[in-house]
Amino acid sequence: MLLHPYICLCLQLPLADDVDLDAVAYMTEGFSGADLQALLSDAQLAAVHEHLSSAEGNEPGKMPVITDTLLKSIASKARPSISETEKQRLYGIYSQFLEAKRSVAAQSRDAKGKRATLA
């Protein structure tokens, strides 16, 4: 299943039954959580505009709904905010951090059990 963890943000939004979240997750591979939140906000806003300009907009109790077509249209125009180069640079920094953390843990483990003596 390709469902991106952040796509679950949309479960609180009014989605039509036809929305294919796996397809949207595939389309938004590499997006950050903020990118996905912006995508869903744009889709929600577009759904409101569509609703208000339709005949249903005047019917009491009818709510705007994000359809599959609308969400995929918004997703097809969206781009991730972090480039692949920047993402690789950040992963490199994170790897260095993990290595340093492992090194400190190993030094701490080696120091346990050794007694300091006064000579």
mmCIF file of N, CA and C in Angstrom:
data_model
loop_
_atom_site.group_PDB
_atom_site.id
_atom_site.type_symbol
_atom_site.label_atom_id
_atom_site.label_comp_id
_atom_site.label_asym_id
_atom_site.label_seq_id
_atom_site.Cartn_x
_atom_site.Cartn_y
_atom_site.Cartn_z
ATOM 1 N N MET A 1 0.838 -1.181 0.000
ATOM 2 C CA MET A 1 0.000 0.000 0.000
ATOM 3 C C MET A 1 0.881 1.243 0.000
ATOM 4 N N LEU A 2 0.592 2.181 -0.892
ATOM 5 C CA LEU A 2 1.402 3.375 -1.044
ATOM 6 C C LEU A 2 0.940 4.529 -0.169
ATOM 7 N N LEU A 3 -0.041 4.327 0.670
ATOM 8 C CA LEU A 3 -0.616 5.405 1.459
ATOM 9 C C LEU A 3 0.457 6.097 2.294
ATOM 10 N N HIS A 4 0.668 7.355 2.010
ATOM 11 C CA HIS A 4 1.656 8.166 2.717
ATOM 12 C C HIS A 4 1.121 8.457 4.115
ATOM 13 N N PRO A 5 1.960 8.416 5.145
ATOM 14 C CA PRO A 5 1.448 8.635 6.505
ATOM 15 C C PRO A 5 0.762 9.977 6.681
ATOM 16 N N TYR A 6 1.235 11.013 5.987
ATOM 17 C CA TYR A 6 0.634 12.327 6.164
ATOM 18 C C TYR A 6 -0.684 12.480 5.430
ATOM 19 N N ILE A 7 -0.962 11.589 4.489
ATOM 20 C CA ILE A 7 -2.218 11.695 3.754
ATOM 21 C C ILE A 7 -3.394 11.449 4.691
ATOM 22 N N CYS A 8 -3.131 10.851 5.857
ATOM 23 C CA CYS A 8 -4.188 10.619 6.842
ATOM 24 C C CYS A 8 -4.759 11.931 7.356
ATOM 25 N N LEU A 9 -4.048 13.042 7.141
ATOM 26 C CA LEU A 9 -4.569 14.350 7.521
ATOM 27 C C LEU A 9 -5.910 14.616 6.853
ATOM 28 N N CYS A 10 -6.100 14.053 5.666
ATOM 29 C CA CYS A 10 -7.313 14.345 4.914
ATOM 30 C C CYS A 10 -8.517 13.596 5.452
ATOM 31 N N LEU A 11 -8.326 12.671 6.344
ATOM 32 C CA LEU A 11 -9.457 11.904 6.850
ATOM 33 C C LEU A 11 -10.416 12.773 7.654
ATOM 34 N N GLN A 12 -9.986 13.968 8.034
ATOM 35 C CA GLN A 12 -10.855 14.897 8.743
ATOM 36 C C GLN A 12 -11.581 15.827 7.781
ATOM 37 N N LEU A 13 -11.220 15.801 6.508
ATOM 38 C CA LEU A 13 -11.830 16.656 5.499
ATOM 39 C C LEU A 13 -12.975 15.917 4.811
ATOM 40 N N PRO A 14 -13.924 16.666 4.226
ATOM 41 C CA PRO A 14 -15.042 16.026 3.541
ATOM 42 C C PRO A 14 -14.619 15.426 2.199
ATOM 43 N N LEU A 15 -14.336 14.136 2.179
ATOM 44 C CA LEU A 15 -13.903 13.445 0.964
ATOM 45 C C LEU A 15 -15.055 12.663 0.364
ATOM 46 N N ALA A 16 -15.128 12.682 -0.956
ATOM 47 C CA ALA A 16 -16.115 11.862 -1.654
ATOM 48 C C ALA A 16 -15.700 10.399 -1.555
ATOM 49 N N ASP A 17 -16.653 9.514 -1.733
ATOM 50 C CA ASP A 17 -16.373 8.079 -1.648
ATOM 51 C C ASP A 17 -15.433 7.591 -2.745
ATOM 52 N N ASP A 18 -15.335 8.342 -3.847
ATOM 53 C CA ASP A 18 -14.519 7.892 -4.980
ATOM 54 C C ASP A 18 -13.043 8.262 -4.878
ATOM 55 N N VAL A 19 -12.626 8.961 -3.825
ATOM 56 C CA VAL A 19 -11.233 9.418 -3.711
ATOM 57 C C VAL A 19 -10.299 8.216 -3.550
ATOM 58 N N ASP A 20 -9.292 8.154 -4.423
ATOM 59 C CA ASP A 20 -8.296 7.078 -4.412
ATOM 60 C C ASP A 20 -7.027 7.602 -3.738
ATOM 61 N N LEU A 21 -6.918 7.394 -2.430
ATOM 62 C CA LEU A 21 -5.788 7.927 -1.675
ATOM 63 C C LEU A 21 -4.466 7.281 -2.072
ATOM 64 N N ASP A 22 -4.497 6.016 -2.493
ATOM 65 C CA ASP A 22 -3.261 5.373 -2.945
ATOM 66 C C ASP A 22 -2.698 6.089 -4.164
ATOM 67 N N ALA A 23 -3.561 6.472 -5.088
ATOM 68 C CA ALA A 23 -3.107 7.180 -6.289
ATOM 69 C C ALA A 23 -2.552 8.554 -5.930
ATOM 70 N N VAL A 24 -3.207 9.235 -5.014
ATOM 71 C CA VAL A 24 -2.731 10.563 -4.591
ATOM 72 C C VAL A 24 -1.395 10.428 -3.860
ATOM 73 N N ALA A 25 -1.253 9.401 -3.043
ATOM 74 C CA ALA A 25 0.015 9.167 -2.349
ATOM 75 C C ALA A 25 1.136 8.934 -3.357
ATOM 76 N N TYR A 26 0.858 8.175 -4.404
ATOM 77 C CA TYR A 26 1.848 7.927 -5.453
ATOM 78 C C TYR A 26 2.222 9.235 -6.150
ATOM 79 N N MET A 27 1.228 10.075 -6.403
ATOM 80 C CA MET A 27 1.471 11.358 -7.083
ATOM 81 C C MET A 27 2.283 12.316 -6.220
ATOM 82 N N THR A 28 2.210 12.162 -4.918
ATOM 83 C CA THR A 28 2.862 13.112 -4.006
ATOM 84 C C THR A 28 4.081 12.504 -3.307
ATOM 85 N N GLU A 29 4.656 11.485 -3.892
ATOM 86 C CA GLU A 29 5.863 10.863 -3.333
ATOM 87 C C GLU A 29 6.936 11.930 -3.149
ATOM 88 N N GLY A 30 7.535 11.979 -1.962
ATOM 89 C CA GLY A 30 8.584 12.949 -1.681
ATOM 90 C C GLY A 30 8.080 14.255 -1.086
ATOM 91 N N PHE A 31 6.777 14.387 -0.925
ATOM 92 C CA PHE A 31 6.230 15.599 -0.328
ATOM 93 C C PHE A 31 6.411 15.553 1.184
ATOM 94 N N SER A 32 6.611 16.705 1.781
ATOM 95 C CA SER A 32 6.686 16.791 3.243
ATOM 96 C C SER A 32 5.269 16.843 3.802
ATOM 97 N N GLY A 33 5.160 16.725 5.108
ATOM 98 C CA GLY A 33 3.863 16.851 5.755
ATOM 99 C C GLY A 33 3.240 18.216 5.486
ATOM 100 N N ALA A 34 4.060 19.257 5.499
ATOM 101 C CA ALA A 34 3.563 20.609 5.221
ATOM 102 C C ALA A 34 3.078 20.719 3.774
ATOM 103 N N ASP A 35 3.796 20.077 2.843
ATOM 104 C CA ASP A 35 3.378 20.073 1.437
ATOM 105 C C ASP A 35 2.007 19.419 1.294
ATOM 106 N N LEU A 36 1.813 18.298 1.983
ATOM 107 C CA LEU A 36 0.538 17.582 1.903
ATOM 108 C C LEU A 36 -0.580 18.377 2.564
ATOM 109 N N GLN A 37 -0.270 19.028 3.662
ATOM 110 C CA GLN A 37 -1.277 19.865 4.325
ATOM 111 C C GLN A 37 -1.706 20.992 3.392
ATOM 112 N N ALA A 38 -0.762 21.616 2.708
ATOM 113 C CA ALA A 38 -1.075 22.687 1.756
ATOM 114 C C ALA A 38 -1.920 22.146 0.600
ATOM 115 N N LEU A 39 -1.577 20.974 0.115
ATOM 116 C CA LEU A 39 -2.332 20.341 -0.970
ATOM 117 C C LEU A 39 -3.787 20.128 -0.550
ATOM 118 N N LEU A 40 -3.987 19.612 0.653
ATOM 119 C CA LEU A 40 -5.338 19.347 1.130
ATOM 120 C C LEU A 40 -6.113 20.638 1.390
ATOM 121 N N SER A 41 -5.423 21.665 1.867
ATOM 122 C CA SER A 41 -6.075 22.976 2.055
ATOM 123 C C SER A 41 -6.514 23.549 0.717
ATOM 124 N N ASP A 42 -5.640 23.437 -0.288
ATOM 125 C CA ASP A 42 -5.985 23.914 -1.631
ATOM 126 C C ASP A 42 -7.191 23.147 -2.179
ATOM 127 N N ALA A 43 -7.211 21.842 -1.965
ATOM 128 C CA ALA A 43 -8.328 21.026 -2.447
ATOM 129 C C ALA A 43 -9.621 21.396 -1.729
ATOM 130 N N GLN A 44 -9.523 21.639 -0.440
ATOM 131 C CA GLN A 44 -10.711 22.014 0.321
ATOM 132 C C GLN A 44 -11.249 23.364 -0.158
ATOM 133 N N LEU A 45 -10.357 24.310 -0.378
ATOM 134 C CA LEU A 45 -10.760 25.627 -0.864
ATOM 135 C C LEU A 45 -11.396 25.522 -2.257
ATOM 136 N N ALA A 46 -10.798 24.727 -3.130
ATOM 137 C CA ALA A 46 -11.353 24.526 -4.473
ATOM 138 C C ALA A 46 -12.737 23.878 -4.397
ATOM 139 N N ALA A 47 -12.914 22.943 -3.464
ATOM 140 C CA ALA A 47 -14.221 22.288 -3.298
ATOM 141 C C ALA A 47 -15.270 23.306 -2.851
ATOM 142 N N VAL A 48 -14.889 24.217 -1.974
ATOM 143 C CA VAL A 48 -15.825 25.259 -1.522
ATOM 144 C C VAL A 48 -16.212 26.158 -2.689
ATOM 145 N N HIS A 49 -15.227 26.565 -3.502
ATOM 146 C CA HIS A 49 -15.509 27.417 -4.665
ATOM 147 C C HIS A 49 -16.437 26.702 -5.639
ATOM 148 N N GLU A 50 -16.162 25.422 -5.899
ATOM 149 C CA GLU A 50 -17.024 24.644 -6.798
ATOM 150 C C GLU A 50 -18.437 24.551 -6.244
ATOM 151 N N HIS A 51 -18.526 24.317 -4.959
ATOM 152 C CA HIS A 51 -19.827 24.164 -4.308
ATOM 153 C C HIS A 51 -20.641 25.457 -4.405
ATOM 154 N N LEU A 52 -19.993 26.581 -4.141
ATOM 155 C CA LEU A 52 -20.695 27.860 -4.167
ATOM 156 C C LEU A 52 -21.146 28.256 -5.572
ATOM 157 N N SER A 53 -20.402 27.821 -6.582
ATOM 158 C CA SER A 53 -20.760 28.182 -7.953
ATOM 159 C C SER A 53 -21.748 27.185 -8.575
ATOM 160 N N SER A 54 -22.060 26.112 -7.859
ATOM 161 C CA SER A 54 -23.006 25.123 -8.383
ATOM 162 C C SER A 54 -24.402 25.381 -7.830
ATOM 163 N N ALA A 55 -25.366 24.672 -8.386
ATOM 164 C CA ALA A 55 -26.748 24.788 -7.919
ATOM 165 C C ALA A 55 -26.879 24.274 -6.484
ATOM 166 N N GLU A 56 -26.046 23.303 -6.107
ATOM 167 C CA GLU A 56 -26.101 22.740 -4.749
ATOM 168 C C GLU A 56 -25.689 23.754 -3.688
ATOM 169 N N GLY A 57 -24.972 24.783 -4.078
ATOM 170 C CA GLY A 57 -24.494 25.782 -3.131
ATOM 171 C C GLY A 57 -25.600 26.521 -2.421
ATOM 172 N N ASN A 58 -26.799 26.545 -3.027
ATOM 173 C CA ASN A 58 -27.937 27.238 -2.420
ATOM 174 C C ASN A 58 -28.821 26.305 -1.602
ATOM 175 N N GLU A 59 -28.551 25.015 -1.653
ATOM 176 C CA GLU A 59 -29.376 24.059 -0.919
ATOM 177 C C GLU A 59 -28.921 23.974 0.534
ATOM 178 N N PRO A 60 -29.845 24.139 1.469
ATOM 179 C CA PRO A 60 -29.474 24.036 2.885
ATOM 180 C C PRO A 60 -29.012 22.620 3.229
ATOM 181 N N GLY A 61 -28.000 22.541 4.055
ATOM 182 C CA GLY A 61 -27.502 21.242 4.510
ATOM 183 C C GLY A 61 -26.494 20.584 3.584
ATOM 184 N N LYS A 62 -26.341 21.080 2.385
ATOM 185 C CA LYS A 62 -25.355 20.507 1.453
ATOM 186 C C LYS A 62 -23.976 21.087 1.760
ATOM 187 N N MET A 63 -22.999 20.216 1.864
ATOM 188 C CA MET A 63 -21.640 20.638 2.207
ATOM 189 C C MET A 63 -20.712 20.416 1.014
ATOM 190 N N PRO A 64 -19.650 21.227 0.902
ATOM 191 C CA PRO A 64 -18.656 20.981 -0.146
ATOM 192 C C PRO A 64 -17.930 19.659 0.119
ATOM 193 N N VAL A 65 -17.573 18.975 -0.958
ATOM 194 C CA VAL A 65 -16.901 17.685 -0.851
ATOM 195 C C VAL A 65 -15.719 17.666 -1.806
ATOM 196 N N ILE A 66 -14.590 17.117 -1.346
ATOM 197 C CA ILE A 66 -13.406 16.964 -2.191
ATOM 198 C C ILE A 66 -13.569 15.676 -2.984
ATOM 199 N N THR A 67 -13.634 15.799 -4.294
ATOM 200 C CA THR A 67 -13.782 14.620 -5.156
ATOM 201 C C THR A 67 -12.417 14.113 -5.601
ATOM 202 N N ASP A 68 -12.398 12.921 -6.127
ATOM 203 C CA ASP A 68 -11.167 12.327 -6.634
ATOM 204 C C ASP A 68 -10.585 13.177 -7.755
ATOM 205 N N THR A 69 -11.428 13.595 -8.679
ATOM 206 C CA THR A 69 -10.973 14.412 -9.811
ATOM 207 C C THR A 69 -10.359 15.717 -9.327
ATOM 208 N N LEU A 70 -11.022 16.354 -8.380
ATOM 209 C CA LEU A 70 -10.519 17.625 -7.844
ATOM 210 C C LEU A 70 -9.180 17.434 -7.135
ATOM 211 N N LEU A 71 -9.090 16.431 -6.274
ATOM 212 C CA LEU A 71 -7.854 16.199 -5.520
ATOM 213 C C LEU A 71 -6.693 15.850 -6.446
ATOM 214 N N LYS A 72 -6.950 15.016 -7.442
ATOM 215 C CA LYS A 72 -5.881 14.653 -8.392
ATOM 216 C C LYS A 72 -5.466 15.848 -9.246
ATOM 217 N N SER A 73 -6.411 16.705 -9.573
ATOM 218 C CA SER A 73 -6.086 17.905 -10.339
ATOM 219 C C SER A 73 -5.166 18.818 -9.540
ATOM 220 N N ILE A 74 -5.488 19.024 -8.270
ATOM 221 C CA ILE A 74 -4.650 19.857 -7.394
ATOM 222 C C ILE A 74 -3.286 19.196 -7.210
ATOM 223 N N ALA A 75 -3.262 17.887 -6.988
ATOM 224 C CA ALA A 75 -2.005 17.160 -6.766
ATOM 225 C C ALA A 75 -1.110 17.199 -8.000
ATOM 226 N N SER A 76 -1.703 17.170 -9.185
ATOM 227 C CA SER A 76 -0.897 17.165 -10.408
ATOM 228 C C SER A 76 -0.158 18.482 -10.617
ATOM 229 N N LYS A 77 -0.657 19.551 -10.015
ATOM 230 C CA LYS A 77 -0.021 20.866 -10.147
ATOM 231 C C LYS A 77 0.961 21.156 -9.012
ATOM 232 N N ALA A 78 0.889 20.390 -7.943
ATOM 233 C CA ALA A 78 1.719 20.635 -6.759
ATOM 234 C C ALA A 78 3.129 20.077 -6.947
ATOM 235 N N ARG A 79 4.066 20.695 -6.280
ATOM 236 C CA ARG A 79 5.459 20.246 -6.296
ATOM 237 C C ARG A 79 5.976 20.214 -4.860
ATOM 238 N N PRO A 80 6.889 19.281 -4.545
ATOM 239 C CA PRO A 80 7.458 19.261 -3.188
ATOM 240 C C PRO A 80 8.269 20.533 -2.933
ATOM 241 N N SER A 81 8.250 21.001 -1.697
ATOM 242 C CA SER A 81 8.958 22.239 -1.362
ATOM 243 C C SER A 81 10.453 22.017 -1.171
ATOM 244 N N ILE A 82 10.863 20.777 -0.966
ATOM 245 C CA ILE A 82 12.283 20.472 -0.761
ATOM 246 C C ILE A 82 12.789 19.689 -1.969
ATOM 247 N N SER A 83 13.861 20.186 -2.579
ATOM 248 C CA SER A 83 14.418 19.517 -3.757
ATOM 249 C C SER A 83 15.086 18.204 -3.343
ATOM 250 N N GLU A 84 15.298 17.351 -4.306
ATOM 251 C CA GLU A 84 15.952 16.066 -4.037
ATOM 252 C C GLU A 84 17.371 16.288 -3.510
ATOM 253 N N THR A 85 18.072 17.285 -4.035
ATOM 254 C CA THR A 85 19.425 17.609 -3.575
ATOM 255 C C THR A 85 19.419 18.031 -2.110
ATOM 256 N N GLU A 86 18.471 18.899 -1.762
ATOM 257 C CA GLU A 86 18.374 19.362 -0.377
ATOM 258 C C GLU A 86 17.996 18.212 0.548
ATOM 259 N N LYS A 87 17.101 17.351 0.088
ATOM 260 C CA LYS A 87 16.697 16.205 0.893
ATOM 261 C C LYS A 87 17.892 15.297 1.168
ATOM 262 N N GLN A 88 18.736 15.050 0.172
ATOM 263 C CA GLN A 88 19.921 14.216 0.352
ATOM 264 C C GLN A 88 20.903 14.870 1.327
ATOM 265 N N ARG A 89 21.032 16.198 1.235
ATOM 266 C CA ARG A 89 21.913 16.930 2.158
ATOM 267 C C ARG A 89 21.413 16.774 3.601
ATOM 268 N N LEU A 90 20.113 16.904 3.799
ATOM 269 C CA LEU A 90 19.537 16.771 5.138
ATOM 270 C C LEU A 90 19.671 15.342 5.669
ATOM 271 N N TYR A 91 19.480 14.345 4.793
ATOM 272 C CA TYR A 91 19.694 12.949 5.212
ATOM 273 C C TYR A 91 21.146 12.727 5.621
ATOM 274 N N GLY A 92 22.084 13.381 4.923
ATOM 275 C CA GLY A 92 23.499 13.278 5.278
ATOM 276 C C GLY A 92 23.778 13.842 6.660
ATOM 277 N N ILE A 93 23.193 14.981 6.953
ATOM 278 C CA ILE A 93 23.353 15.588 8.279
ATOM 279 C C ILE A 93 22.768 14.673 9.347
ATOM 280 N N TYR A 94 21.603 14.111 9.065
ATOM 281 C CA TYR A 94 20.960 13.207 10.017
ATOM 282 C C TYR A 94 21.815 11.960 10.244
ATOM 283 N N SER A 95 22.413 11.426 9.187
ATOM 284 C CA SER A 95 23.287 10.254 9.319
ATOM 285 C C SER A 95 24.498 10.573 10.192
ATOM 286 N N GLN A 96 25.088 11.754 10.001
ATOM 287 C CA GLN A 96 26.215 12.167 10.839
ATOM 288 C C GLN A 96 25.793 12.267 12.298
ATOM 289 N N PHE A 97 24.620 12.784 12.541
ATOM 290 C CA PHE A 97 24.093 12.885 13.897
ATOM 291 C C PHE A 97 23.954 11.497 14.524
ATOM 292 N N LEU A 98 23.393 10.549 13.765
ATOM 293 C CA LEU A 98 23.222 9.190 14.281
ATOM 294 C C LEU A 98 24.562 8.525 14.573
ATOM 295 N N GLU A 99 25.537 8.732 13.693
ATOM 296 C CA GLU A 99 26.873 8.160 13.900
ATOM 297 C C GLU A 99 27.510 8.720 15.167
ATOM 298 N N ALA A 100 27.389 10.028 15.362
ATOM 299 C CA ALA A 100 27.952 10.657 16.565
ATOM 300 C C ALA A 100 27.261 10.119 17.815
ATOM 301 N N LYS A 101 25.962 9.929 17.741
ATOM 302 C CA LYS A 101 25.203 9.404 18.876
ATOM 303 C C LYS A 101 25.644 7.971 19.200
ATOM 304 N N ARG A 102 25.847 7.151 18.166
ATOM 305 C CA ARG A 102 26.315 5.768 18.368
ATOM 306 C C ARG A 102 27.711 5.757 18.982
ATOM 307 N N SER A 103 28.560 6.669 18.529
ATOM 308 C CA SER A 103 29.927 6.752 19.035
ATOM 309 C C SER A 103 29.935 7.112 20.524
ATOM 310 N N VAL A 104 29.121 8.068 20.915
ATOM 311 C CA VAL A 104 29.031 8.465 22.326
ATOM 312 C C VAL A 104 28.495 7.309 23.152
ATOM 313 N N ALA A 105 27.488 6.610 22.643
ATOM 314 C CA ALA A 105 26.917 5.466 23.369
ATOM 315 C C ALA A 105 27.960 4.363 23.536
ATOM 316 N N ALA A 106 28.768 4.126 22.509
ATOM 317 C CA ALA A 106 29.809 3.095 22.588
ATOM 318 C C ALA A 106 30.877 3.486 23.607
ATOM 319 N N GLN A 107 31.265 4.740 23.624
ATOM 320 C CA GLN A 107 32.260 5.210 24.590
ATOM 321 C C GLN A 107 31.728 5.086 26.009
ATOM 322 N N SER A 108 30.474 5.404 26.182
ATOM 323 C CA SER A 108 29.852 5.306 27.499
ATOM 324 C C SER A 108 29.796 3.850 27.955
ATOM 325 N N ARG A 109 29.467 2.952 27.029
ATOM 326 C CA ARG A 109 29.393 1.525 27.333
ATOM 327 C C ARG A 109 30.775 0.980 27.690
ATOM 328 N N ASP A 110 31.802 1.429 26.972
ATOM 329 C CA ASP A 110 33.167 0.979 27.248
ATOM 330 C C ASP A 110 33.664 1.489 28.601
ATOM 331 N N ALA A 111 33.216 2.671 28.996
ATOM 332 C CA ALA A 111 33.681 3.262 30.251
ATOM 333 C C ALA A 111 33.042 2.604 31.457
ATOM 334 N N LYS A 112 31.900 1.985 31.305
ATOM 335 C CA LYS A 112 31.241 1.326 32.435
ATOM 336 C C LYS A 112 32.073 0.135 32.884
ATOM 337 N N GLY A 113 32.169 -0.039 34.150
ATOM 338 C CA GLY A 113 32.906 -1.167 34.691
ATOM 339 C C GLY A 113 34.378 -0.888 34.923
ATOM 340 N N LYS A 114 34.892 0.168 34.371
ATOM 341 C CA LYS A 114 36.293 0.529 34.604
ATOM 342 C C LYS A 114 36.362 1.430 35.821
ATOM 343 N N ARG A 115 37.326 1.138 36.677
ATOM 344 C CA ARG A 115 37.490 1.940 37.888
ATOM 345 C C ARG A 115 38.609 2.941 37.705
ATOM 346 N N ALA A 116 38.328 4.085 38.251
ATOM 347 C CA ALA A 116 39.398 5.083 38.278
ATOM 348 C C ALA A 116 40.187 4.862 39.570
ATOM 349 N N THR A 117 41.495 4.823 39.451
ATOM 350 C CA THR A 117 42.344 4.639 40.631
ATOM 351 C C THR A 117 43.269 5.827 40.794
ATOM 352 N N LEU A 118 43.565 6.091 42.005
ATOM 353 C CA LEU A 118 44.511 7.174 42.286
ATOM 354 C C LEU A 118 45.895 6.536 42.407
ATOM 355 N N ALA A 119 46.813 7.037 41.664
ATOM 356 C CA ALA A 119 48.155 6.458 41.710
ATOM 357 C C ALA A 119 49.087 7.300 42.502
#
